[in-house]
CSV table of C-alpha atoms in Angstrom, one decimal:
chain,number,residue,atom,x,y,z
A,1,UNK,CA,39.3,112.4,129.0
A,2,UNK,CA,37.8,112.8,125.6
A,3,UNK,CA,38.8,116.8,125.6
A,4,UNK,CA,42.4,115.9,126.4
A,5,UNK,CA,42.6,113.0,123.9
A,6,UNK,CA,41.1,115.5,121.3
A,7,UNK,CA,43.3,118.3,122.2
A,8,UNK,CA,46.6,116.2,121.8
A,9,UNK,CA,45.1,115.1,118.3
A,10,UNK,CA,44.6,119.0,117.0
A,11,UNK,CA,47.8,120.0,118.5
A,12,UNK,CA,49.5,116.8,117.0
A,13,UNK,CA,48.0,117.6,113.5
A,14,UNK,CA,48.9,121.4,114.0
A,15,UNK,CA,52.4,120.4,114.6
A,16,UNK,CA,52.6,117.5,111.8
A,17,UNK,CA,51.4,120.0,109.2
A,18,UNK,CA,54.1,122.6,110.1
A,19,UNK,CA,56.8,119.7,109.8
A,20,UNK,CA,55.1,118.8,106.3
A,21,UNK,CA,55.4,122.4,105.2
A,22,UNK,CA,59.1,122.7,105.9
A,23,UNK,CA,60.0,119.3,104.9
A,24,UNK,CA,58.0,119.3,101.5
A,25,UNK,CA,60.7,121.1,100.0
A,26,UNK,CA,63.1,118.7,101.3
A,27,UNK,CA,61.2,115.8,99.7
A,28,UNK,CA,61.2,118.0,96.1
A,29,UNK,CA,65.0,118.2,96.0
A,30,UNK,CA,65.8,114.8,97.3
A,31,UNK,CA,63.3,112.8,95.3
A,32,UNK,CA,62.9,114.6,92.3
A,33,UNK,CA,66.4,116.1,92.2
A,34,UNK,CA,68.4,113.4,93.8
A,35,UNK,CA,70.4,116.0,96.0
A,36,UNK,CA,70.7,115.3,99.8
A,37,UNK,CA,70.3,118.8,101.0
A,38,UNK,CA,71.1,118.6,104.9
A,39,UNK,CA,70.8,122.4,105.1
A,40,UNK,CA,67.1,122.5,104.2
A,41,UNK,CA,66.5,123.6,107.8
A,42,UNK,CA,68.9,126.5,107.3
A,43,UNK,CA,66.3,128.0,104.4
A,44,UNK,CA,63.4,127.5,107.1
A,45,UNK,CA,65.7,129.4,110.0
A,46,UNK,CA,66.3,132.3,107.4
A,47,UNK,CA,62.3,132.5,106.8
A,48,UNK,CA,62.0,132.9,110.6
A,49,UNK,CA,64.5,135.4,111.1
A,50,UNK,CA,63.0,137.4,108.2
A,51,UNK,CA,59.4,137.3,110.0
A,52,UNK,CA,61.1,138.3,113.0
A,53,UNK,CA,62.8,141.3,111.5
A,54,UNK,CA,59.6,142.4,109.6
A,55,UNK,CA,57.4,142.3,112.7
A,56,UNK,CA,59.8,143.8,115.1
A,57,UNK,CA,62.0,146.1,113.0
A,58,UNK,CA,59.7,146.9,109.9
A,59,UNK,CA,56.6,147.0,111.8
A,60,UNK,CA,54.7,145.1,109.1
A,61,UNK,CA,51.8,142.6,109.5
A,62,UNK,CA,52.2,139.3,110.4
A,63,UNK,CA,50.3,138.2,107.1
A,64,UNK,CA,52.8,140.4,105.1
A,65,UNK,CA,55.9,139.1,106.5
A,66,UNK,CA,55.0,135.3,105.4
A,67,UNK,CA,55.3,136.3,102.1
A,68,UNK,CA,58.3,138.3,102.1
A,69,UNK,CA,59.8,135.4,104.0
A,70,UNK,CA,58.7,133.0,101.1
A,71,UNK,CA,60.3,135.3,98.6
A,72,UNK,CA,63.5,135.8,100.4
A,73,UNK,CA,63.8,132.2,100.8
A,74,UNK,CA,63.3,131.4,97.1
A,75,UNK,CA,65.9,134.5,96.1
A,76,UNK,CA,68.6,132.8,98.5
A,77,UNK,CA,67.9,129.4,97.2
A,78,UNK,CA,68.0,130.0,93.8
A,79,UNK,CA,71.4,132.1,94.2
A,80,UNK,CA,73.0,129.2,96.0
A,81,UNK,CA,71.9,126.8,93.7
A,82,UNK,CA,73.3,128.9,90.7
A,83,UNK,CA,76.5,129.5,92.4
A,84,UNK,CA,77.2,126.2,94.6
A,85,UNK,CA,74.6,123.4,94.6
A,86,UNK,CA,74.5,122.8,90.7
A,87,UNK,CA,78.5,122.2,90.9
A,88,UNK,CA,77.3,118.9,93.0
A,89,UNK,CA,74.4,117.4,91.3
A,90,UNK,CA,76.6,114.7,90.1
A,91,UNK,CA,78.9,114.2,92.6
A,92,UNK,CA,78.4,111.5,95.1
A,93,UNK,CA,75.8,111.7,98.0
A,94,UNK,CA,78.6,111.7,100.5
A,95,UNK,CA,79.9,115.0,99.1
A,96,UNK,CA,76.4,116.3,98.7
A,97,UNK,CA,76.2,115.7,102.7
A,98,UNK,CA,79.5,117.0,103.8
A,99,UNK,CA,79.0,120.1,101.7
A,100,UNK,CA,75.2,120.8,102.9
A,101,UNK,CA,76.0,119.8,106.5
A,102,UNK,CA,78.9,122.2,106.3
A,103,UNK,CA,76.5,124.8,104.8
A,104,UNK,CA,74.3,124.5,108.0
A,105,UNK,CA,77.2,124.9,110.6
A,106,UNK,CA,78.2,128.2,108.4
A,107,UNK,CA,74.4,129.3,108.6
A,108,UNK,CA,74.2,128.6,112.5
A,109,UNK,CA,77.5,130.6,112.9
A,110,UNK,CA,76.3,133.5,110.9
A,111,UNK,CA,72.5,133.7,112.7
A,112,UNK,CA,74.7,133.6,116.0
A,113,UNK,CA,76.9,136.6,115.1
A,114,UNK,CA,74.3,138.7,113.8
A,115,UNK,CA,71.3,138.1,116.0
A,116,UNK,CA,72.9,136.2,119.0
A,117,UNK,CA,72.5,133.1,120.6
A,118,UNK,CA,69.0,133.5,122.4
A,119,UNK,CA,65.4,133.1,121.5
A,120,UNK,CA,64.1,135.4,119.1
A,121,UNK,CA,60.3,136.8,120.5
A,122,UNK,CA,57.5,137.1,118.2
A,123,UNK,CA,54.2,139.3,118.8
A,124,UNK,CA,51.3,137.4,116.9
A,125,UNK,CA,48.4,139.8,116.0
A,126,UNK,CA,45.6,139.5,118.7
A,127,UNK,CA,43.4,137.3,116.4
A,128,UNK,CA,45.6,134.7,116.4
A,129,UNK,CA,46.0,134.8,119.9
A,130,UNK,CA,44.1,132.8,122.6
A,131,UNK,CA,41.6,129.9,122.3
A,132,UNK,CA,38.8,129.5,120.1
A,133,UNK,CA,35.7,127.1,120.1
A,134,UNK,CA,35.9,124.6,117.2
A,135,UNK,CA,33.0,121.8,117.4
A,136,UNK,CA,32.8,122.3,121.1
A,137,UNK,CA,36.5,121.9,121.6
A,138,UNK,CA,38.4,124.9,123.1
A,139,UNK,CA,42.0,125.0,120.6
A,140,UNK,CA,44.7,127.5,119.9
A,141,UNK,CA,43.6,130.3,116.9
A,142,UNK,CA,47.1,130.1,115.8
A,143,UNK,CA,47.0,126.2,115.2
A,144,UNK,CA,43.6,126.5,113.2
A,145,UNK,CA,45.2,129.2,111.2
A,146,UNK,CA,48.2,127.0,110.7
A,147,UNK,CA,46.3,124.0,109.7
A,148,UNK,CA,44.6,126.3,107.3
A,149,UNK,CA,47.6,127.5,105.6
A,150,UNK,CA,49.0,124.1,105.1
A,151,UNK,CA,45.9,122.9,103.4
A,152,UNK,CA,45.8,125.7,101.0
A,153,UNK,CA,49.5,125.0,100.3
A,154,UNK,CA,49.4,121.3,99.7
A,155,UNK,CA,46.3,121.6,97.4
A,156,UNK,CA,48.1,124.2,95.6
A,157,UNK,CA,51.5,122.4,95.6
A,158,UNK,CA,49.6,119.4,94.4
A,159,UNK,CA,48.1,121.0,91.5
A,160,UNK,CA,51.5,122.6,90.4
A,161,UNK,CA,53.3,119.2,90.2
A,162,UNK,CA,50.5,116.9,88.9
A,163,UNK,CA,48.3,119.3,86.9
A,164,UNK,CA,50.7,122.1,85.1
A,165,UNK,CA,53.2,122.3,82.3
A,166,UNK,CA,55.9,123.4,84.7
A,167,UNK,CA,55.0,120.2,87.0
A,168,UNK,CA,55.4,117.9,83.6
A,169,UNK,CA,58.7,119.7,83.0
A,170,UNK,CA,60.0,119.0,86.3
A,171,UNK,CA,59.1,115.5,86.1
A,172,UNK,CA,60.5,115.1,82.7
A,173,UNK,CA,63.7,116.7,83.8
A,174,UNK,CA,64.0,114.3,86.7
A,175,UNK,CA,63.0,111.0,84.9
A,176,UNK,CA,65.7,111.8,81.8
A,177,UNK,CA,67.6,115.0,81.4
A,178,UNK,CA,68.8,114.1,78.0
A,179,UNK,CA,65.3,113.3,76.6
A,180,UNK,CA,63.7,116.3,78.5
A,181,UNK,CA,66.7,118.7,77.0
A,182,UNK,CA,66.0,117.4,73.4
A,183,UNK,CA,62.1,118.3,73.8
A,184,UNK,CA,63.2,121.6,74.4
A,185,UNK,CA,63.0,121.6,78.4
A,186,UNK,CA,65.5,124.1,79.9
A,187,UNK,CA,66.6,121.5,82.3
A,188,UNK,CA,69.2,123.7,84.0
A,189,UNK,CA,66.1,126.8,84.6
A,190,UNK,CA,63.7,123.8,85.7
A,191,UNK,CA,66.2,122.4,88.5
A,192,UNK,CA,66.8,126.0,89.7
A,193,UNK,CA,63.1,127.0,90.2
A,194,UNK,CA,62.6,123.6,91.6
A,195,UNK,CA,65.2,124.3,94.5
A,196,UNK,CA,64.0,127.7,94.6
A,197,UNK,CA,60.3,126.8,95.5
A,198,UNK,CA,61.6,124.0,98.1
A,199,UNK,CA,63.8,126.9,99.8
A,200,UNK,CA,60.7,129.3,99.6
A,201,UNK,CA,58.5,126.8,101.3
A,202,UNK,CA,60.9,125.9,104.1
A,203,UNK,CA,61.3,129.4,104.6
A,204,UNK,CA,57.8,129.9,104.8
A,205,UNK,CA,57.6,127.1,107.1
A,206,UNK,CA,60.1,128.4,109.4
A,207,UNK,CA,58.2,131.9,109.5
A,208,UNK,CA,55.0,130.2,110.6
A,209,UNK,CA,56.8,127.9,113.1
A,210,UNK,CA,58.3,130.7,115.0
A,211,UNK,CA,55.4,130.6,117.7
A,212,UNK,CA,55.6,126.7,117.6
A,213,UNK,CA,59.1,125.5,117.4
A,214,UNK,CA,60.5,128.5,118.5
A,215,UNK,CA,63.7,130.3,116.8
A,216,UNK,CA,67.3,130.5,117.6
A,217,UNK,CA,70.6,129.9,115.6
A,218,UNK,CA,70.5,126.1,116.4
A,219,UNK,CA,67.1,125.6,114.7
A,220,UNK,CA,68.8,123.9,111.5
A,221,UNK,CA,70.5,121.2,113.7
A,222,UNK,CA,67.6,120.7,116.3
A,223,UNK,CA,65.2,119.8,113.5
A,224,UNK,CA,67.4,118.2,111.1
A,225,UNK,CA,66.2,114.9,112.2
A,226,UNK,CA,62.8,115.6,112.2
A,227,UNK,CA,62.6,116.8,108.7
A,228,UNK,CA,64.4,113.8,107.3
A,229,UNK,CA,62.2,111.5,109.4
A,230,UNK,CA,59.2,112.9,107.2
A,231,UNK,CA,60.9,112.4,103.9
A,232,UNK,CA,62.3,109.1,104.7
A,233,UNK,CA,59.2,107.9,106.4
A,234,UNK,CA,56.8,109.1,103.7
A,235,UNK,CA,58.4,108.9,100.6
A,236,UNK,CA,61.0,111.3,98.6
A,237,UNK,CA,59.6,112.8,95.8
A,238,UNK,CA,55.7,113.0,96.7
A,239,UNK,CA,53.5,115.0,98.1
A,240,UNK,CA,51.0,112.8,99.7
A,241,UNK,CA,53.7,110.6,101.7
A,242,UNK,CA,55.2,113.2,103.6
A,243,UNK,CA,51.8,114.8,104.7
A,244,UNK,CA,50.8,111.5,106.0
A,245,UNK,CA,53.9,110.9,107.5
A,246,UNK,CA,54.3,114.3,109.0
A,247,UNK,CA,50.8,114.1,110.2
A,248,UNK,CA,51.4,110.8,112.2
A,249,UNK,CA,54.9,111.6,113.5
A,250,UNK,CA,53.4,115.0,114.9
A,251,UNK,CA,50.7,113.3,116.5
A,252,UNK,CA,53.0,110.6,118.1
A,253,UNK,CA,55.2,113.1,119.5
A,254,UNK,CA,52.7,115.5,121.0
A,255,UNK,CA,51.2,112.2,122.6
A,256,UNK,CA,54.0,110.8,123.8
A,257,UNK,CA,55.1,113.8,125.3
A,258,UNK,CA,52.0,114.6,126.7
A,259,UNK,CA,50.9,111.0,128.1
A,260,UNK,CA,54.6,109.5,129.0
A,261,UNK,CA,56.8,112.3,129.1
A,262,UNK,CA,59.4,110.1,130.8
A,263,UNK,CA,60.2,108.5,127.2
A,264,UNK,CA,58.0,110.9,125.2
A,265,UNK,CA,61.1,112.2,123.0
A,266,UNK,CA,61.6,108.6,121.8
A,267,UNK,CA,58.1,107.7,120.8
A,268,UNK,CA,58.6,109.5,117.5
A,269,UNK,CA,61.7,107.3,116.7
A,270,UNK,CA,59.9,103.9,117.9
A,271,UNK,CA,57.6,104.9,115.3
A,272,UNK,CA,59.9,105.3,112.8
A,273,UNK,CA,61.6,102.3,112.9
A,274,UNK,CA,58.5,100.5,112.8
A,275,UNK,CA,57.3,102.2,109.7
A,276,UNK,CA,60.5,101.6,108.0
A,277,UNK,CA,60.1,98.2,108.2
A,278,UNK,CA,56.7,97.9,107.4
A,279,UNK,CA,57.3,100.5,104.5
A,280,UNK,CA,61.3,100.3,103.3
A,281,UNK,CA,60.5,102.4,100.4
A,282,UNK,CA,58.2,105.3,102.1
A,283,UNK,CA,54.6,105.5,102.7
A,284,UNK,CA,54.1,106.5,99.2
A,285,UNK,CA,56.2,106.0,96.5
A,286,UNK,CA,56.6,108.5,93.3
A,287,UNK,CA,55.1,108.0,90.2
A,288,UNK,CA,57.6,107.5,87.3
């Protein structure tokens, strides 16, 4: 019983860590840039396909494919931000939703046309396969690796937002664009880089999530609700809030599907309703 419970908790933490990594970029764009980007999952899908190409077609190591996916997500993000997204920064939220959901459908259709509708195979390196013993518990090696990567990225992202000059420029640009521009901050460039960072993190999460979430053209639509749940429950514009929310939702989702498979898929939504009633502004609110 203890072994099963510990295994479920560990798998839930790994799953939640992955949800956080993909969703944190959405938290940045939604909470700090006030832009509702429902196409965020498309950047995660892009990262997944980049990793598949790097592994299967180019023969690159898995650890090399991940930074390539991150860079590809940043490049595509900054191009789309310059060409399309920035035109809608001051538009209504309805316009932003309609635009981004349309972009999502275009991404789904493009991926189906290029790669077909089937799941993409991925061959992980031998050292990430199988089980390893951790504190007397047999756990998946890949899930240990996944949690470790997310911990490092979370620490780095927290330092970037809270402790660096660029992070201060982001916060100043969000709080008052006119005042920030008057202080010599290039607000347009800051927003472009911020959007690119969020897109790159989504692509990295998509690459890391191939073995856990799977990869097919419906990925952005299939997991859109999960990414929105993490941001809504955790609190947009923060790092700590989505992390806590993702871990809670990940554990409850895995536990629900394991212990009560008949209604397991609905457990996460029940938790969402409860948390939003108790914390309508999110678990953690962004500091001014």
